[in-house]
Coordinates of C-alpha atoms (C1' of nucleotides) in Angstrom, one line a residue:
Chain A
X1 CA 22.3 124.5 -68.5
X2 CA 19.6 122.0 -68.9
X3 CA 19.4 118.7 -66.8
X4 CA 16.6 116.3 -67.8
X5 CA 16.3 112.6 -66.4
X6 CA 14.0 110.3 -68.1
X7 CA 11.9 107.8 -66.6
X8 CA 15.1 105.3 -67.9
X9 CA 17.4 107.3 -65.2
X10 CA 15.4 105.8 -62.8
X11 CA 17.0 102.4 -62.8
X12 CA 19.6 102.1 -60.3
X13 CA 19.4 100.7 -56.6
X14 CA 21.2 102.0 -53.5
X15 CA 22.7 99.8 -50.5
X16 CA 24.9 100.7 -47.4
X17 CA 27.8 98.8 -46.0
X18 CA 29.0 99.7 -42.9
X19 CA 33.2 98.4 -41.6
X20 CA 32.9 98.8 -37.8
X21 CA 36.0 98.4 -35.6
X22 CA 36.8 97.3 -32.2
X23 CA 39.5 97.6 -29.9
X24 CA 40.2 95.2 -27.3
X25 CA 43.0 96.6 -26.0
X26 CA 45.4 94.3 -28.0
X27 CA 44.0 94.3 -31.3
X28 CA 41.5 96.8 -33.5
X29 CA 39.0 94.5 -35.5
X30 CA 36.4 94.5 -37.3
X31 CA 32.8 93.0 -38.4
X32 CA 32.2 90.5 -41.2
X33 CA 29.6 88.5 -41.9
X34 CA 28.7 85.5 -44.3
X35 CA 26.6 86.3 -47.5
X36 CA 23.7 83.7 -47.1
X37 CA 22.1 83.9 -50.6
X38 CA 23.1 84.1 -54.4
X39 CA 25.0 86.0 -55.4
X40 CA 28.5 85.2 -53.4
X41 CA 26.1 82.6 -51.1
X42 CA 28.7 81.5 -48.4
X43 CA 31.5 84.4 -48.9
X44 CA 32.9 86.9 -46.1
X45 CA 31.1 90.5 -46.7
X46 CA 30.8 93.4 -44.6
X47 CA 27.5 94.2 -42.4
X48 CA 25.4 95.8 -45.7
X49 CA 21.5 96.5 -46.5
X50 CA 19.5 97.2 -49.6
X51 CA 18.8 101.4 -48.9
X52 CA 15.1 101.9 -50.4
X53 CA 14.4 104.6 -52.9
X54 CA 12.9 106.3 -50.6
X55 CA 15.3 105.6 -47.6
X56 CA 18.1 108.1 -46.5
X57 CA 21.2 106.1 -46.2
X58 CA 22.4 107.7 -43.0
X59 CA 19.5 106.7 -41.2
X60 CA 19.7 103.0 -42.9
X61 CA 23.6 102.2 -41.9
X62 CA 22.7 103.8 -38.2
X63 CA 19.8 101.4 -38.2
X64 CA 21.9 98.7 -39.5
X65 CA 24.5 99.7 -37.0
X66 CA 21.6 99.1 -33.8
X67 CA 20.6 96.0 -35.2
X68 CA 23.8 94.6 -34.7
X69 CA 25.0 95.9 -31.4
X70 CA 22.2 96.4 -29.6
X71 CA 22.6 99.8 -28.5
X72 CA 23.6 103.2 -29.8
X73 CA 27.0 104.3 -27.6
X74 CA 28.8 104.9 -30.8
X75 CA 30.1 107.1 -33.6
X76 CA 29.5 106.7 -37.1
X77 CA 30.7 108.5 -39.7
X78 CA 30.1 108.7 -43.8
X79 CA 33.0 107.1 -45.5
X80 CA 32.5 107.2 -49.6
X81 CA 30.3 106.3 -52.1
X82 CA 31.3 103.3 -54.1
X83 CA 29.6 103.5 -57.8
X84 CA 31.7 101.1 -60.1
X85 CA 29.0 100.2 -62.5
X86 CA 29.5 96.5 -62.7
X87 CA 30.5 96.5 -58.7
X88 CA 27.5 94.1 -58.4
X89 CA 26.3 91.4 -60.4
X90 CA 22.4 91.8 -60.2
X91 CA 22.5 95.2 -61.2
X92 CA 23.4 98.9 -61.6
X93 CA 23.6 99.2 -57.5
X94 CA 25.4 102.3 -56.3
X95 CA 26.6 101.3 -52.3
X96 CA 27.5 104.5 -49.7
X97 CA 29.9 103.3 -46.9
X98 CA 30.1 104.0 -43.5
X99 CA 32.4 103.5 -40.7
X100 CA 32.2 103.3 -37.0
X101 CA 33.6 102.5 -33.8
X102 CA 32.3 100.7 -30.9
X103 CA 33.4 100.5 -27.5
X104 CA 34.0 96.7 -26.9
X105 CA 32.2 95.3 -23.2
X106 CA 31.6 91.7 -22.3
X107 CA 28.0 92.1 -23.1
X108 CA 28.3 93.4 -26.8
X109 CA 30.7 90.8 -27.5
X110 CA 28.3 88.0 -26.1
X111 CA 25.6 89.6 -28.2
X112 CA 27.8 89.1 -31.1
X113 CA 28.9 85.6 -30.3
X114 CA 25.3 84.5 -31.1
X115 CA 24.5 86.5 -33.9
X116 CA 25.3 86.7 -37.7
X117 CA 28.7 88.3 -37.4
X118 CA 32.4 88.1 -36.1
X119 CA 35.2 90.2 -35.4
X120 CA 38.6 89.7 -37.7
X121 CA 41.7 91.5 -36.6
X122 CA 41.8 94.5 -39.2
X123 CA 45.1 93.9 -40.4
X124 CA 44.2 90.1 -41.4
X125 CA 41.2 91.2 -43.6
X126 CA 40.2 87.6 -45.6
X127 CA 38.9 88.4 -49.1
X128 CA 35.5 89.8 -48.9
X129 CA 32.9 89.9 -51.6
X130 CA 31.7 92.5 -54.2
X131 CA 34.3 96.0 -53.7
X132 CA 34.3 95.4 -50.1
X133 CA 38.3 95.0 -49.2
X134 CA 38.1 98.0 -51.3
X135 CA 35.8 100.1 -48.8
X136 CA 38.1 98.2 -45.9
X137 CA 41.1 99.7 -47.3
X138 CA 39.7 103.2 -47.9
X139 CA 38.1 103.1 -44.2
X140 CA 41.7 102.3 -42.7
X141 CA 43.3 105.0 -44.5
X142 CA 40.1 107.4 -42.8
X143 CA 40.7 106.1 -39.7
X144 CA 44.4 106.7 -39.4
X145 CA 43.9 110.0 -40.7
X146 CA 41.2 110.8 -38.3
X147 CA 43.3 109.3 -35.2
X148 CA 46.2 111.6 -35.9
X149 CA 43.7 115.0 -36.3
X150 CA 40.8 113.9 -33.7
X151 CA 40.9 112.2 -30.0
X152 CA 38.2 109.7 -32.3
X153 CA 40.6 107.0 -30.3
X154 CA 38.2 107.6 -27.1
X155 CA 35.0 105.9 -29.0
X156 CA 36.8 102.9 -28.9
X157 CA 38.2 102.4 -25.7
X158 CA 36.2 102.1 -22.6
X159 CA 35.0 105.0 -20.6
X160 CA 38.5 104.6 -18.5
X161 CA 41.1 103.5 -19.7
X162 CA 45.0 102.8 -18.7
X163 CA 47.5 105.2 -20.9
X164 CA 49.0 101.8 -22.1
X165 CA 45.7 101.2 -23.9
X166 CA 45.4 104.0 -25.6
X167 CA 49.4 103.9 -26.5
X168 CA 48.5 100.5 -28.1
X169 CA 45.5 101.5 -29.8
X170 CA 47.1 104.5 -31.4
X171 CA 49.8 101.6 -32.3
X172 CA 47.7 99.6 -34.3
X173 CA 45.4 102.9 -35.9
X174 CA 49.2 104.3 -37.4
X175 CA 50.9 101.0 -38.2
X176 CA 54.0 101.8 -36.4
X177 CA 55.4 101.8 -32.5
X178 CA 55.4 104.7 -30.5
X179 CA 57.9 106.2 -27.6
X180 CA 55.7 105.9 -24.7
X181 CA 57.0 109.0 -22.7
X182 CA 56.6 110.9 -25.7
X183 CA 52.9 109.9 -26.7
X184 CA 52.4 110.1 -22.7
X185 CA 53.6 113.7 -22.1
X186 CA 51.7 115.1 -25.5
X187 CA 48.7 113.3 -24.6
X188 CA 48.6 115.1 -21.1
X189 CA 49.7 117.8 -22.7
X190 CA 46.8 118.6 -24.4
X191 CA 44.8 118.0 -21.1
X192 CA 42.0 116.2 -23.0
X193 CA 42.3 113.4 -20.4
X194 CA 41.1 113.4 -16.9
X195 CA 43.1 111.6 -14.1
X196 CA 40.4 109.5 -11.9
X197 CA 42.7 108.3 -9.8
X198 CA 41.4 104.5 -9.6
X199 CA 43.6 102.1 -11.1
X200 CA 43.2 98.9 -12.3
X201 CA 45.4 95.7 -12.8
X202 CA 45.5 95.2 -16.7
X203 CA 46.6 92.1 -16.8
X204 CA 46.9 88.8 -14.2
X205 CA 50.9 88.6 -14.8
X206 CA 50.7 92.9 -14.2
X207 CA 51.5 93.3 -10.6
X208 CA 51.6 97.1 -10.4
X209 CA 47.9 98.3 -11.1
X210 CA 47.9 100.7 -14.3
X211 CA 45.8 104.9 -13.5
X212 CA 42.8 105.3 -15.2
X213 CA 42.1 108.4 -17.4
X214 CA 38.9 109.2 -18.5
X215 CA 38.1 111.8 -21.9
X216 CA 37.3 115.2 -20.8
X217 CA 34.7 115.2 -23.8
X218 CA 33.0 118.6 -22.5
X219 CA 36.5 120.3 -22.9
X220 CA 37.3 119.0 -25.9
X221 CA 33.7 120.2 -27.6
X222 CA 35.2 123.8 -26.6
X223 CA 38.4 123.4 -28.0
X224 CA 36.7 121.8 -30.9
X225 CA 34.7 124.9 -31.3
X226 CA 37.7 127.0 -31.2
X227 CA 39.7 125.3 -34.4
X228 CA 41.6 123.1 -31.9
X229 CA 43.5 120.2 -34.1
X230 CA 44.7 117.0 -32.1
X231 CA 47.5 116.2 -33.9
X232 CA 49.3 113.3 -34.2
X233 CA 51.8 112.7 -37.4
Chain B
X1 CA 23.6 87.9 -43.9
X2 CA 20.6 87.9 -46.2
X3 CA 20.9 90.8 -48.8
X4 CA 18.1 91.0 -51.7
X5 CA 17.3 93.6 -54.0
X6 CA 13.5 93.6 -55.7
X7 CA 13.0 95.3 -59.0
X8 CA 11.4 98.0 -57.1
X9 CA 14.6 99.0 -55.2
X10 CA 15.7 100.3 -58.8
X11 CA 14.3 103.5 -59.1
X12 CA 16.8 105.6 -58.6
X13 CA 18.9 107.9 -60.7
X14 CA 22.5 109.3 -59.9
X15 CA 23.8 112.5 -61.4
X16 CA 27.0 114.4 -61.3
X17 CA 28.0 117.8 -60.2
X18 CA 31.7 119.4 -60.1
X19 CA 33.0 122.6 -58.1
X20 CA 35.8 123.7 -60.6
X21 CA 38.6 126.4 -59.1
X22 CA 40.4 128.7 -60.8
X23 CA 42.9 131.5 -59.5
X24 CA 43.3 134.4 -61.5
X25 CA 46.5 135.5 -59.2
X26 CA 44.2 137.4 -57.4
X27 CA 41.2 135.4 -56.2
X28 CA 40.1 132.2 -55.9
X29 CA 36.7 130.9 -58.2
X30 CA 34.5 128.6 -59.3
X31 CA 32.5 128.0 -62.4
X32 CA 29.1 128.4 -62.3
X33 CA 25.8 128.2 -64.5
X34 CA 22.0 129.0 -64.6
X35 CA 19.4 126.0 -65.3
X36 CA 17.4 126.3 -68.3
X37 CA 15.0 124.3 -67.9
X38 CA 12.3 123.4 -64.8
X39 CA 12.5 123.1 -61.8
X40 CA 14.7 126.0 -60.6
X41 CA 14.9 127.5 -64.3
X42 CA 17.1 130.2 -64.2
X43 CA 18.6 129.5 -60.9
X44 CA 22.5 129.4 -60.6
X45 CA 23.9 125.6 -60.1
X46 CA 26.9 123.9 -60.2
X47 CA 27.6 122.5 -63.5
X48 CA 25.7 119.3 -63.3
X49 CA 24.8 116.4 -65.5
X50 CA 22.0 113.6 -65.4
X51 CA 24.4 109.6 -64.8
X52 CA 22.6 107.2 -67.0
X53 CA 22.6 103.9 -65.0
X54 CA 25.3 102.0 -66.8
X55 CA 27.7 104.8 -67.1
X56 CA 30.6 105.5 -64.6
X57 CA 30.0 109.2 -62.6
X58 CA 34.0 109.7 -63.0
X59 CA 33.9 109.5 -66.3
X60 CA 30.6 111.5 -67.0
X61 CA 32.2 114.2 -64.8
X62 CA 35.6 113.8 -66.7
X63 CA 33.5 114.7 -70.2
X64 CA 31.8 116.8 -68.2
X65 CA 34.8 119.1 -67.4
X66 CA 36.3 118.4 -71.1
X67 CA 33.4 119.7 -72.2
X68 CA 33.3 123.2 -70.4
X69 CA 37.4 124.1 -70.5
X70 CA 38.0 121.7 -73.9
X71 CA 41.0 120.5 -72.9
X72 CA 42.8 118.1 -70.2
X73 CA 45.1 119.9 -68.4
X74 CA 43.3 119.5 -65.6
X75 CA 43.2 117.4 -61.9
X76 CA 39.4 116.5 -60.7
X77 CA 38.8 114.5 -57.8
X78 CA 36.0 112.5 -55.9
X79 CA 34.1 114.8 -53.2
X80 CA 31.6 113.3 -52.0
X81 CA 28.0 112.0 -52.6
X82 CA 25.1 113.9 -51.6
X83 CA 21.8 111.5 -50.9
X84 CA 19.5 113.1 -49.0
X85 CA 16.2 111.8 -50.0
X86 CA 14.2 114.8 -51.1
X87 CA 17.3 116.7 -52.5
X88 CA 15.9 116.8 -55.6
X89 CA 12.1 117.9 -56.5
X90 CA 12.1 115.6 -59.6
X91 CA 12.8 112.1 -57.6
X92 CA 15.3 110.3 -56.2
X93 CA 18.4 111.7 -57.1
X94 CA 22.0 110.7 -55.9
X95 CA 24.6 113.4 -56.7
X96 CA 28.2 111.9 -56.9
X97 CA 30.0 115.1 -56.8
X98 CA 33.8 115.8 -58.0
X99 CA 36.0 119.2 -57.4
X100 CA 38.9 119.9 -59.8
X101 CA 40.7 122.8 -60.3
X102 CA 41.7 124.3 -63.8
X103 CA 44.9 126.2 -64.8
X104 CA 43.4 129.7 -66.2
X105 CA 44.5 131.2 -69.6
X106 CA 43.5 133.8 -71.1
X107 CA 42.4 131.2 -74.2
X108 CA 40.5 129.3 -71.6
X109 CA 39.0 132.7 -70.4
X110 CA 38.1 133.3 -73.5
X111 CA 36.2 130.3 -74.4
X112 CA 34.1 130.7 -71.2
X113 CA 33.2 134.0 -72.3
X114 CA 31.3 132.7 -74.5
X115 CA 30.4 129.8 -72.9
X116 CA 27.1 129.4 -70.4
X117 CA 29.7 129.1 -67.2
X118 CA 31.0 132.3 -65.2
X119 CA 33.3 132.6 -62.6
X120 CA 32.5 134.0 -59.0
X121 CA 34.7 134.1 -56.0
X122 CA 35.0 131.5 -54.5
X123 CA 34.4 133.5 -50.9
X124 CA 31.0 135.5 -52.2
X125 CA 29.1 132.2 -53.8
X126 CA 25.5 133.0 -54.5
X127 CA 22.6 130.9 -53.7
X128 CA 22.7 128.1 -55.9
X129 CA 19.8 125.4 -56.3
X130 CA 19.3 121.9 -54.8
X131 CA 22.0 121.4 -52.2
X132 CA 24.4 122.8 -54.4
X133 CA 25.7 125.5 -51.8
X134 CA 26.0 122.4 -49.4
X135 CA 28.4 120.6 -52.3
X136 CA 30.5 123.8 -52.8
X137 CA 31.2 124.5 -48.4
X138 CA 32.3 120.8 -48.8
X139 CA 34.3 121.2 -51.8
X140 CA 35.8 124.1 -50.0
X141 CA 37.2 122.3 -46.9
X142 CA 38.3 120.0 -49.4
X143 CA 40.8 122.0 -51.0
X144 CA 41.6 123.8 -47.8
X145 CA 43.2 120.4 -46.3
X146 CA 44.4 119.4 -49.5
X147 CA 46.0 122.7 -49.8
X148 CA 47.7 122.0 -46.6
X149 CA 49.4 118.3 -47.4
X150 CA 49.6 118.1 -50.9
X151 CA 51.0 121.0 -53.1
X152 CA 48.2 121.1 -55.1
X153 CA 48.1 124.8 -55.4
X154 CA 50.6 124.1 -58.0
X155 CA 47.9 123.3 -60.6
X156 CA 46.1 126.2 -60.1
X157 CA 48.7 128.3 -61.4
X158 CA 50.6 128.4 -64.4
X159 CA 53.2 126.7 -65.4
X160 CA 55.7 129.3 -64.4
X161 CA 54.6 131.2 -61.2
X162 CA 56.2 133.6 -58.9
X163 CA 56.4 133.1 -55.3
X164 CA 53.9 135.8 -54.4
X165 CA 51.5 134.2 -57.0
X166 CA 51.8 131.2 -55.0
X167 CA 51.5 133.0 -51.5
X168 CA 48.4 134.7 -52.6
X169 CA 47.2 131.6 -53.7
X170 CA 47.5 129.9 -50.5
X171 CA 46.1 132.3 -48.8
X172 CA 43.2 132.1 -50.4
X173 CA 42.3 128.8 -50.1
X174 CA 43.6 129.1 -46.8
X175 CA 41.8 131.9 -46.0
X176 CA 44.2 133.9 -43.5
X177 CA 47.1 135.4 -44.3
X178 CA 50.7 134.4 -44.3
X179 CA 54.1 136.0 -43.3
X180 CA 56.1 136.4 -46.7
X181 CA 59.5 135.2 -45.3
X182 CA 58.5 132.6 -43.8
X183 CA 56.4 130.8 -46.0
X184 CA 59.2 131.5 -48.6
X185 CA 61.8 129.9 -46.4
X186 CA 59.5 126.8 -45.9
X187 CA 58.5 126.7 -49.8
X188 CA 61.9 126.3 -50.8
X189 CA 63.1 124.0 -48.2
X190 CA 61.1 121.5 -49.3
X191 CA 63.0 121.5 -52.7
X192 CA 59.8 121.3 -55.1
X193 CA 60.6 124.6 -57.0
X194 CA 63.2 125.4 -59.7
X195 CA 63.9 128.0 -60.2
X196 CA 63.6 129.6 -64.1
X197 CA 66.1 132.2 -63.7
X198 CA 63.5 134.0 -66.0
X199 CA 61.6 136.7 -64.2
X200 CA 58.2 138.6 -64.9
X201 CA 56.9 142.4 -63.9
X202 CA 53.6 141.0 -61.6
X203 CA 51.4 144.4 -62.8
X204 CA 52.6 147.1 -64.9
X205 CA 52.6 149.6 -61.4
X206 CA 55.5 147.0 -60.2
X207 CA 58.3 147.9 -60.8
X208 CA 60.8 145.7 -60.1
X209 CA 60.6 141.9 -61.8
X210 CA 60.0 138.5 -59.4
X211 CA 61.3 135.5 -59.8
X212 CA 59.9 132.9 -62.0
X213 CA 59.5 129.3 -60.8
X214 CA 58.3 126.0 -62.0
X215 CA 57.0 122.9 -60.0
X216 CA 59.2 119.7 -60.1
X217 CA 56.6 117.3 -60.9
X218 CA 58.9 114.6 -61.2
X219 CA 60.9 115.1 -57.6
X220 CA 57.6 115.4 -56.2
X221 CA 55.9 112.1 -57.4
X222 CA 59.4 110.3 -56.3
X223 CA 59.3 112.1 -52.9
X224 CA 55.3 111.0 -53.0
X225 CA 56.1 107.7 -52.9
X226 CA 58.6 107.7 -50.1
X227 CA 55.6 109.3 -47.5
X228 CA 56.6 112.6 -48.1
X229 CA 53.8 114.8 -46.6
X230 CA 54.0 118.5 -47.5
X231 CA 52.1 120.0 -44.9
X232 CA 51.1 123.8 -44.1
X233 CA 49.3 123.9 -40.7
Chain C
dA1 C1' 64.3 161.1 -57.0
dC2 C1' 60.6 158.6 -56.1
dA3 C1' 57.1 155.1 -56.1
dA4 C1' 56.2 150.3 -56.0
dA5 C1' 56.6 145.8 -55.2
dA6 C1' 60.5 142.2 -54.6
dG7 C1' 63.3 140.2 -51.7
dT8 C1' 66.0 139.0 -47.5
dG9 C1' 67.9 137.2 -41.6
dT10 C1' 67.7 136.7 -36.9
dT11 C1' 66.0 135.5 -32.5
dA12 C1' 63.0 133.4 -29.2
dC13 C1' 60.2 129.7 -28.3
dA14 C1' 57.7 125.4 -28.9
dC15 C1' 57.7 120.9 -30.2
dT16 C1' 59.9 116.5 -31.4
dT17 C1' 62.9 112.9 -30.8
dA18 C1' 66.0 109.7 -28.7
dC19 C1' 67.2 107.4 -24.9
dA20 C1' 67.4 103.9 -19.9
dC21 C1' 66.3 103.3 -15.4
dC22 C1' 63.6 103.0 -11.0
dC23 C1' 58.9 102.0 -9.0
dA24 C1' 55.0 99.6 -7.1
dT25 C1' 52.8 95.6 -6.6
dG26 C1' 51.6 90.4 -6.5
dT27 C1' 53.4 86.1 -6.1
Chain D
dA1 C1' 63.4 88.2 -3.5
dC2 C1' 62.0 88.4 -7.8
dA3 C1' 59.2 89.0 -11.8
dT4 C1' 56.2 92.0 -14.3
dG5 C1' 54.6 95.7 -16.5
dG6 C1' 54.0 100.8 -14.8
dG7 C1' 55.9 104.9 -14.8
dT8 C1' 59.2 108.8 -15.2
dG9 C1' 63.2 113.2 -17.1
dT10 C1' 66.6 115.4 -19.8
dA11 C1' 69.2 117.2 -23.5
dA12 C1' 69.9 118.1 -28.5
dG13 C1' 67.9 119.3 -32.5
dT14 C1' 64.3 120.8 -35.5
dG15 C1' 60.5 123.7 -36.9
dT16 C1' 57.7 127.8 -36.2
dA17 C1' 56.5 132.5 -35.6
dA18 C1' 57.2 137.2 -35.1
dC19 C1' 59.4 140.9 -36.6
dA20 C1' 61.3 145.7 -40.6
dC21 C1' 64.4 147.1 -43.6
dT22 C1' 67.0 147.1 -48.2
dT23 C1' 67.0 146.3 -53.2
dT24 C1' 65.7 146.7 -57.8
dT25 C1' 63.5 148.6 -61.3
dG26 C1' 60.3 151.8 -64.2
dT27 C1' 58.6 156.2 -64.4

DNA sequence: ACAAAAGTGTTACACTTACACCCATGT
DNA sequence: ACATGGGTGTAAGTGTAACACTTTTGT
C-alpha cells in the first residue's frame, strides 16, 4: 500500500467547538455565544477556537473549556469530528467537538453573567451558525446514551444533592417522566449513592426538607473496573 | 466570540483509514496491508488513504472500500478521528477513521488473494504502524456495542445463515460465550428471522442439516423506526 | 450402530412496571 | 389546620440464566 501526501495535502485548518451543559435542577442547558466577526458576525454559535497545526485538540477545547468557567471541576469528553468540506465558508476547516458538563454554583453563573456567553435551555436550541445545531443534536443523543450506561448525571449536579434532583435531571437527559419509587429504589440499589444525612429545603413553598445523597465516586471506580454497567433504558 | 483563521492555520492534511470485518463462520477479521513506501515501509497498516483538502473523508473511504472488495454490498460507518499531533512522522496528519464490515464469499476471497490485503483475526492483530493498533481497539468496542443493540451481525453473514453461524458470530464480537437455547429463544422472539425451510450440512463431519434463515430487513427498518432496540447485554 | 452436530423446555430468580397514600415540616 | 412537596411498599408480569438430553442424519 503506498500513502503519499504532497505539500498540496497540507491545506486544511482544524478548530474545536465545545456544547457544555448545565443543570439547575429544573432545566439542562447549555452555552452559546455570539459570533463577533465575518463570517456569521452577530449569529448564535457554540463556545469554538481555531486548533493550530501544531495544537492537539484535546488540550485546546480543555483550554477553551477553563477560559470560560474559570476552573477545572468538570468532565469533558470527545464527541465527533465534523468534516463536511464546505461546512465553513473561509475554507477547507475540519472542526472536532467536544462535550462537557459543569456543575452549576452561584459563582460560575456570575462569572458567566459578565462574560461572552449564556445558557439556553437545551431543548430550545435557536439556530446556530456553520454545522453547529448539528454537533448539538449529535451531543444530546451522547448524552442520553451516556446517562442511561454511566452515573455521568453526578458531574452535573452539585456535590449533594436531593433524589428529586437527580429524578429530574435524568427527566430532561431521556426526554420522558419517570416513576419516582422506581428510579428511587434502582438508584439505591446500585448503592452508588451515599446517604449524608443533612437535608435541605429545596424550595421556599417546600416545607418538608428534602436528604442529601452524595456520589460514592471511590466505589464506583471499583465497580467500573470490574465491567459494572449503570443502566438505565 | 472572536474566531479567525490565518493562512498559516492551513497546513494540515486529513487522511482516512477503515478496520473492515469479516467472519468466515468461524472467526472474526480484519483486512490488513503492508506500506510500500517510507516511512514504516513494509510495516502492516490499516488500509489507509491520503484526503485531499476539498474531498469528503466518507466518500474517499467509501472508494476506498469499493476499491479493495469491488463491490457494494457492504455497511461502513464513522469511528472516530485520531488527531494526536505527532501521530504521523510526515506532518500534521488527521485520520478520520471508518469500520465497516463485509459479507465474505468465496469470489470476494478470491479477489483478495490476489489483492495486497490479508485477513487476520480479529483477536491476534499484529503490530500495525502509526496509531493504527489504537484505531482497530476502538473499532473493536465499536462493533462490540453495536453488536449488542443493533443486529448488525446480520451483515456479516450471508444472506442465508444458520443459527449457530449467528451464535458463533456473536460470540465473537462479543468475546464470551453464549448458552445455545437461550440465545435461540431470545433471537427468535424478536421476530427478525424467517425462516427458509431450506437447510445446509454446516461441515461435511456434521451430520445432521440446520436450519437456514434469512434477516427481515424490511420488519426490521419498520420496527427501527418505532424505537425498537435489540439489545444483547 | 455409531459418531457428530442440531435441536429442544423447565425452573428459579431478578428485574421492571404500575399504582396511591401517608409523612414531615413551615406557614 | 392546611398546604406543600417528600417519602414509602406491594403485587403481577416479564426477562434472564442455568441446566442435559433427544433427534436427525451420514458414514
Amino acid at each position: 500500500m503506498h500513502i503519499e501526501f504532497s505539500p498540496d495535502d497540507f491545506q486544511v485548518a482544524l478548530s474545536t467547538s465545545v456544547v457544555l451543559y448545565g443543570f439547575d435542577g429544573e432545566d439542562l442547558k447549555l452555552l452559546i455565544g455570539t459570533k463577533t466577526n465575518e463570517p456569521y458576525k452577530g449569529a448564535d454559535v457554540l463556545p469554538s477556537v481555531v486548533v493550530k497545526p501544531k495544537e492537539d485538540p484535546i488540550l485546546v477545547a480543555r483550554e477553551l473549556m477553563r477560559s470560560i468557567t474559570g476552573f477545572d471541576d468538570w468532565l469533558i469528553e470527545r464527541l465527533n469530528v465534523f468534516a463536511d468540506p464546505y461546512r465553513n465558508p473561509v475554507g477547507r476547516v475540519v472542526n472536532i467537538a467536544y462535550y462537557g458538563t459543569l456543575r452549576l454554583s452561584e459563582d460560575l453563573e456570575n462569572d458567566l453573567r459578565h462574560s461572552e456567553y449564556r445558557w439556553v435551555k437545551a431543548d430550545h436550541i435557536p439556530p446556530l451558525a456553520y454545522d453547529h445545531n448539528d454537533i448539538v443534536d449529535y451531543s444530546k443523543e451522547r448524552l442520553k446514551r451516556r446517562v442511561k450506561r454511566r452515573p455521568i448525571g453526578f458531574s452535573l449536579l452539585p456535590r449533594e444533592f436531593t433524589l428529586n434532583q437527580i429524578q429530574r435531571l435524568y427527566e430532561c437527559a431521556l426526554g420522558r417522566e419517570l416513576d419516582k419509587r422506581n428510579f428511587r429504589r434502582k438508584l439505591l440499589k446500585s448503592e452508588l449513592l451515599i446517604d449524608t444525612g443533612k437535608t435541605i429545603r429545596s424550595s421556599p413553598r417546600a416545607k418538608r426538607p428534602s436528604g442529601l445523597f452524595r456520589f460514592d465516586e471511590k466505589k464506583y471506580r471499583t465497580l467500573s473496573l470490574e465491567g459494572y454497567d449503570f443502566v438505565y433504558q
